[in-house]
Coordinates of C-alpha atoms and ligand atoms in Angstrom, one line a residue:
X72 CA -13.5 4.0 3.9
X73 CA -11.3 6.3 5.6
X74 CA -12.1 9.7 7.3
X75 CA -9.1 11.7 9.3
X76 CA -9.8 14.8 11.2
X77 CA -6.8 17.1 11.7
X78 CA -4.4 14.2 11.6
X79 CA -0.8 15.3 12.8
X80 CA 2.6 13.1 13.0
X81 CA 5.5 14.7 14.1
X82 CA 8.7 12.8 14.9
X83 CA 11.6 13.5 17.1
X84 CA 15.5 13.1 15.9
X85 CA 17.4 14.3 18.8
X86 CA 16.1 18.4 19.5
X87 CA 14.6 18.2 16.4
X88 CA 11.1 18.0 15.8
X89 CA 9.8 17.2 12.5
X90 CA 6.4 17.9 11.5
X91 CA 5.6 14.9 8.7
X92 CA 2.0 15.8 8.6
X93 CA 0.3 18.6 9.7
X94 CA -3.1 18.9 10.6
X95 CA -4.7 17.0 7.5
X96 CA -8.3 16.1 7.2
X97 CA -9.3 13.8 4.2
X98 CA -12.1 11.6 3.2
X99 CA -11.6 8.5 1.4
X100 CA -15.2 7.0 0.0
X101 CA -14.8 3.0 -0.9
X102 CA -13.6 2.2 -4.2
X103 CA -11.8 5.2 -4.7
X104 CA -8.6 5.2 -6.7
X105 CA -6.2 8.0 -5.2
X106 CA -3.1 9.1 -6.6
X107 CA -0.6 11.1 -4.0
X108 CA 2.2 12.9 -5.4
X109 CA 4.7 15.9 -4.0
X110 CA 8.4 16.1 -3.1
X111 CA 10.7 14.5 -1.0
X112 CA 10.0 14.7 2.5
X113 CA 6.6 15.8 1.8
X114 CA 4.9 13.2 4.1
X115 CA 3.6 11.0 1.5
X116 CA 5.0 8.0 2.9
X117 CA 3.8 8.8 6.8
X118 CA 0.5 9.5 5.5
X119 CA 0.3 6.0 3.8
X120 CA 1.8 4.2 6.9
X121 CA -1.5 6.2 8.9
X122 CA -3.5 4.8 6.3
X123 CA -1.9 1.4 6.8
X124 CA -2.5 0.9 10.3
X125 CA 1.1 0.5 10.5
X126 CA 1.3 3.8 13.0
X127 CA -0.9 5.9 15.1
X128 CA -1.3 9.9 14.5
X129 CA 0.3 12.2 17.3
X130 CA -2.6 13.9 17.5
X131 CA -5.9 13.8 15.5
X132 CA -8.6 11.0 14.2
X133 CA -8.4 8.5 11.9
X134 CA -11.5 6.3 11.1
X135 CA -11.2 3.2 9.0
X136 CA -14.3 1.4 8.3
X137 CA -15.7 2.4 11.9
X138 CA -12.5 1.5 13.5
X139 CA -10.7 4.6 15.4
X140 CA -7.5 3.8 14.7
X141 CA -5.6 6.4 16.3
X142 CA -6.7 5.6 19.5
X143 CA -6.9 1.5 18.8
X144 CA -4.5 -0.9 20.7
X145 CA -1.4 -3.1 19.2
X146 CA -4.2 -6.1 18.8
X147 CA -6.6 -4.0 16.3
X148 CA -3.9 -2.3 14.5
X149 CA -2.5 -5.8 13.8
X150 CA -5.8 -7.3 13.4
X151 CA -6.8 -4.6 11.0
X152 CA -4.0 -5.3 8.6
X153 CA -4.0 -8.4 8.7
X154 CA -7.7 -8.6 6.9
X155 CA -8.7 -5.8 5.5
X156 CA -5.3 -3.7 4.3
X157 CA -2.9 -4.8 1.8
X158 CA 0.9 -2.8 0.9
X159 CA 3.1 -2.8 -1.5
X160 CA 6.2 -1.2 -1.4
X161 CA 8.8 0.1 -3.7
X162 CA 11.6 -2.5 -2.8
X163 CA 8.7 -5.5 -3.1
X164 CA 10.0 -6.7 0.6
X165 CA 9.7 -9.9 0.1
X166 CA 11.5 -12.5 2.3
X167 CA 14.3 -14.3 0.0
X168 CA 14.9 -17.0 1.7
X169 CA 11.0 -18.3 1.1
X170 CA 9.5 -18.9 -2.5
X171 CA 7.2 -17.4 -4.1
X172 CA 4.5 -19.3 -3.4
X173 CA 5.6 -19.5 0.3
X174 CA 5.2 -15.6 0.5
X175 CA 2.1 -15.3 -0.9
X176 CA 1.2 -17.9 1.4
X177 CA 2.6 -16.5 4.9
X178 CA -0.1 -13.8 4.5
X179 CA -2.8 -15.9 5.4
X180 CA -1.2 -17.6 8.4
X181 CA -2.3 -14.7 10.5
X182 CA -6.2 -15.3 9.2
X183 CA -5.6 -18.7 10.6
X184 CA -6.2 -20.2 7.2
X185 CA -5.2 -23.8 7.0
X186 CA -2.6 -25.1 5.2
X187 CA -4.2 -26.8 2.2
X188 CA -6.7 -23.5 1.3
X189 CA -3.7 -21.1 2.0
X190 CA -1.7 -23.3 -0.8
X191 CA -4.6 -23.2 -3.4
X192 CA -5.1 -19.3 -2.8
X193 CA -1.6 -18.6 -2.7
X194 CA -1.7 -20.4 -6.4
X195 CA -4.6 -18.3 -7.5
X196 CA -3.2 -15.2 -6.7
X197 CA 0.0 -15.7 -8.3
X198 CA -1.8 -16.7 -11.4
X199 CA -4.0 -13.6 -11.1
X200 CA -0.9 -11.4 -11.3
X201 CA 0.9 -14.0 -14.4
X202 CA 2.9 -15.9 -12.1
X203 CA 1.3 -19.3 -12.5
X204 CA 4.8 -20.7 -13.2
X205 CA 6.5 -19.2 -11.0
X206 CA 5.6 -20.3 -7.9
X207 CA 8.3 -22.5 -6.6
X208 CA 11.3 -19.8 -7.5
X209 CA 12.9 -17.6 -5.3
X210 CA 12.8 -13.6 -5.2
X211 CA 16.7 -13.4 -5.9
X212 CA 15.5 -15.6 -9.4
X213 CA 12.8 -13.3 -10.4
X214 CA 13.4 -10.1 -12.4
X215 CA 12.3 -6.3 -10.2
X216 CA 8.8 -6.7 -11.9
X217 CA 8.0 -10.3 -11.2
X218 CA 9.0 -10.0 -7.8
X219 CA 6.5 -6.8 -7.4
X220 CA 4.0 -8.9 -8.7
X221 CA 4.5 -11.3 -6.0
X222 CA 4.4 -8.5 -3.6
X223 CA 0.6 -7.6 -5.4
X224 CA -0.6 -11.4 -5.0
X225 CA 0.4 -11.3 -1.4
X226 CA -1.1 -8.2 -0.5
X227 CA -4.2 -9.2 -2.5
X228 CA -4.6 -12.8 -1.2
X229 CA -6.3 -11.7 1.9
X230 CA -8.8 -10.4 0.3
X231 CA -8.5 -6.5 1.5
X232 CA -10.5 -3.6 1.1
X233 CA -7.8 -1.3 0.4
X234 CA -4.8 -1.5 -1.4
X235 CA -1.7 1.1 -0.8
X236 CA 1.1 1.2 -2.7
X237 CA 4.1 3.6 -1.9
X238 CA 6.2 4.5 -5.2
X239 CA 5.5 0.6 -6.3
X240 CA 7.5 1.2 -9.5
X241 CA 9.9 3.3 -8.3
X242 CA 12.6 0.8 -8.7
X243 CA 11.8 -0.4 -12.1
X244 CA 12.2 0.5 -15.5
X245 CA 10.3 2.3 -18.0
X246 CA 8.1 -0.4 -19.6
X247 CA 7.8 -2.9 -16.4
X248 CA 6.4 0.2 -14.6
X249 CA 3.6 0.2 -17.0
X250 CA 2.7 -3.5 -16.6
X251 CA 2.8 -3.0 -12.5
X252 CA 0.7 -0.3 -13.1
X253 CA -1.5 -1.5 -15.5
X254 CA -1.8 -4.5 -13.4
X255 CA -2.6 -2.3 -10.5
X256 CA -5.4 -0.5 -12.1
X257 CA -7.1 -3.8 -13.5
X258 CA -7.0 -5.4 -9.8
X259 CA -8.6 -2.3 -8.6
X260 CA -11.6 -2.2 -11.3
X261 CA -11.7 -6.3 -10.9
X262 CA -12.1 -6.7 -7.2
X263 CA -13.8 -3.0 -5.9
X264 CA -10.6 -2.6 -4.3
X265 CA -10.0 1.3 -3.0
X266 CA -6.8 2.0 -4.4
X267 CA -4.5 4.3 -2.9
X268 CA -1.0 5.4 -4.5
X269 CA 2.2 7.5 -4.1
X270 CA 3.8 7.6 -7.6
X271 CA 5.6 10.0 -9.8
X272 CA 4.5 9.5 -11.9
X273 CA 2.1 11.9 -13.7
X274 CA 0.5 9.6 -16.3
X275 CA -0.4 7.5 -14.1
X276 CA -1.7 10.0 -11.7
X277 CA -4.0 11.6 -14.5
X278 CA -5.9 7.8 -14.7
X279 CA -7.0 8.1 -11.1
X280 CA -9.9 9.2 -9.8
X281 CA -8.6 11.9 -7.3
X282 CA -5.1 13.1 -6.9
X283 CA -3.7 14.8 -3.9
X284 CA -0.6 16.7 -3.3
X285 CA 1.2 16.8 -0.2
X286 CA 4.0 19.4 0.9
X287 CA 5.1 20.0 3.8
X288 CA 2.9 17.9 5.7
X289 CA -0.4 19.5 3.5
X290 CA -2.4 17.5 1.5
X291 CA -4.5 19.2 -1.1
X292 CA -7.0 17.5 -3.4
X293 CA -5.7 18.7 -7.2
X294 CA -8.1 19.4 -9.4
Ligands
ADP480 N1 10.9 7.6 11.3 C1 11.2 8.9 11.2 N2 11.9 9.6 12.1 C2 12.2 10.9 11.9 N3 11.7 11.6 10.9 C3 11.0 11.0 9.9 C4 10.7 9.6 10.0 N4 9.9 9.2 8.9 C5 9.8 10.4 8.2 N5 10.5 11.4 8.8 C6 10.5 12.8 8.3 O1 9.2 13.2 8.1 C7 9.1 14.0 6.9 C8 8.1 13.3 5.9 O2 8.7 12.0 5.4 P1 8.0 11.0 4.4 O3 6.6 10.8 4.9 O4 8.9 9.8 4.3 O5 8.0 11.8 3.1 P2 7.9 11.3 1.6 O6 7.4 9.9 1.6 O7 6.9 12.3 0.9 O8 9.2 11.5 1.0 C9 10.5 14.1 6.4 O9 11.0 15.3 6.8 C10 11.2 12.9 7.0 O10 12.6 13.2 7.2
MG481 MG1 8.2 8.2 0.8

């Protein structure tokens, strides 16, 4: 799925220069489930947004499904996530002044899916993650875990072949973590999904396939 050859991102803040990853090189095979883990500041969350088409390597490779995306244009990158990449992030991100429903639903409008197939998909997801009923309510009228689950169903109504999460229940409590997580898990053996992770969460690290550490910008396979 993905391959990245000594991928490094640095950033600038003024004189400083901050090295966020450092030459990494990885292979993701399809239908993997990865679990990341390491401190702070490690560059767990740079490395997903490389994964995520979301930004480009300073230097190095990044292949995704035969796409180079570090040296692809605004069009691909965009094109890229819109089909085949969905994200979930640890404060859900959902727009509150839309429903439900009506989130789900804006991540097909990209696709250029019509309005009457985006409605009945945007249903189907929602009810794939328990939120059959839920659909016409607003994020601020949802608890933390509901509205991750919305967050799941919109990025899994596209259809992607990857799914990355960054810290998903990092801002819930104990036992909704495990449902997100659990739900997680079951989309990923249900629809061949590869599932990639950032949690700290070390039981649910031990139930993926391959966990990697990253510090200071290394990422190392743990065995
Ligand atoms: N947009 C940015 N501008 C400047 N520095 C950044 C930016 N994003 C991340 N960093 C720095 O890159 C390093 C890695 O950050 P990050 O990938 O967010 O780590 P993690 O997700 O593991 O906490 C940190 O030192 C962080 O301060
Ligand atoms: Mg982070």
């Amino acid at each position: 799925m993905y391959t990245l050859t000594d991928v490094t991102k640095t950033y600038t803040q003024g004189k400083r220069t901050v090295v966020a990853l450092d030459k990494v090189s990885l292979e993701i095979p399809d239908g993997q489930m990865v679990a990341i883990q390491g401190p702070t500041g490690g560059g767990k969350s740079t490395l997903l947004q490389m994964l995520g088409a979301l930004d480009r390597p300073s230097t190095g490779t990044i292949t995704f499904r035969s796409n180079d995306l570090s040296a692809a244009g605004e069009s691909t990158l965009t094109g890229v996530r819109a089909t085949d990449i969905g994200i979930v992030f640890q404060s859900f991100n959902l727009i509150p002044t839309l429903t439900a429903q009506e989130n789900v639903e804006m991540a097909l409008v990209p696709l250029g899916v019509g309005t009457a197939e985006r409605a009945t998909r945007a249903r189907d997801a929602l009810a794939s993650v328990g939120l059959d009923e839920r659909g016409g309510h607003l994020p601020s009228e949802l608890s933390g875990g509901q509205q991750q689950r919305v967050a799941i169903a919109r990025a899994l109504v596209k259809r992607p072949a990857v799914l990355l999460a960054d810290e998903p229940t990092g801002a819930l409590d104990e036992s909704t973590r495990d449902e997100i997580m659990d739900l997680l898990e079951k989309m990923w053996t249900e629809l061949g999904l590869t599932l990639i992770v950032v949690t700290h969460d070390s039981a649910v690290a031990r139930r993926a396939q391959r966990r990697l550490h990253i510090k200071n910008g290394h990422v190392k396979d743990v065995a």
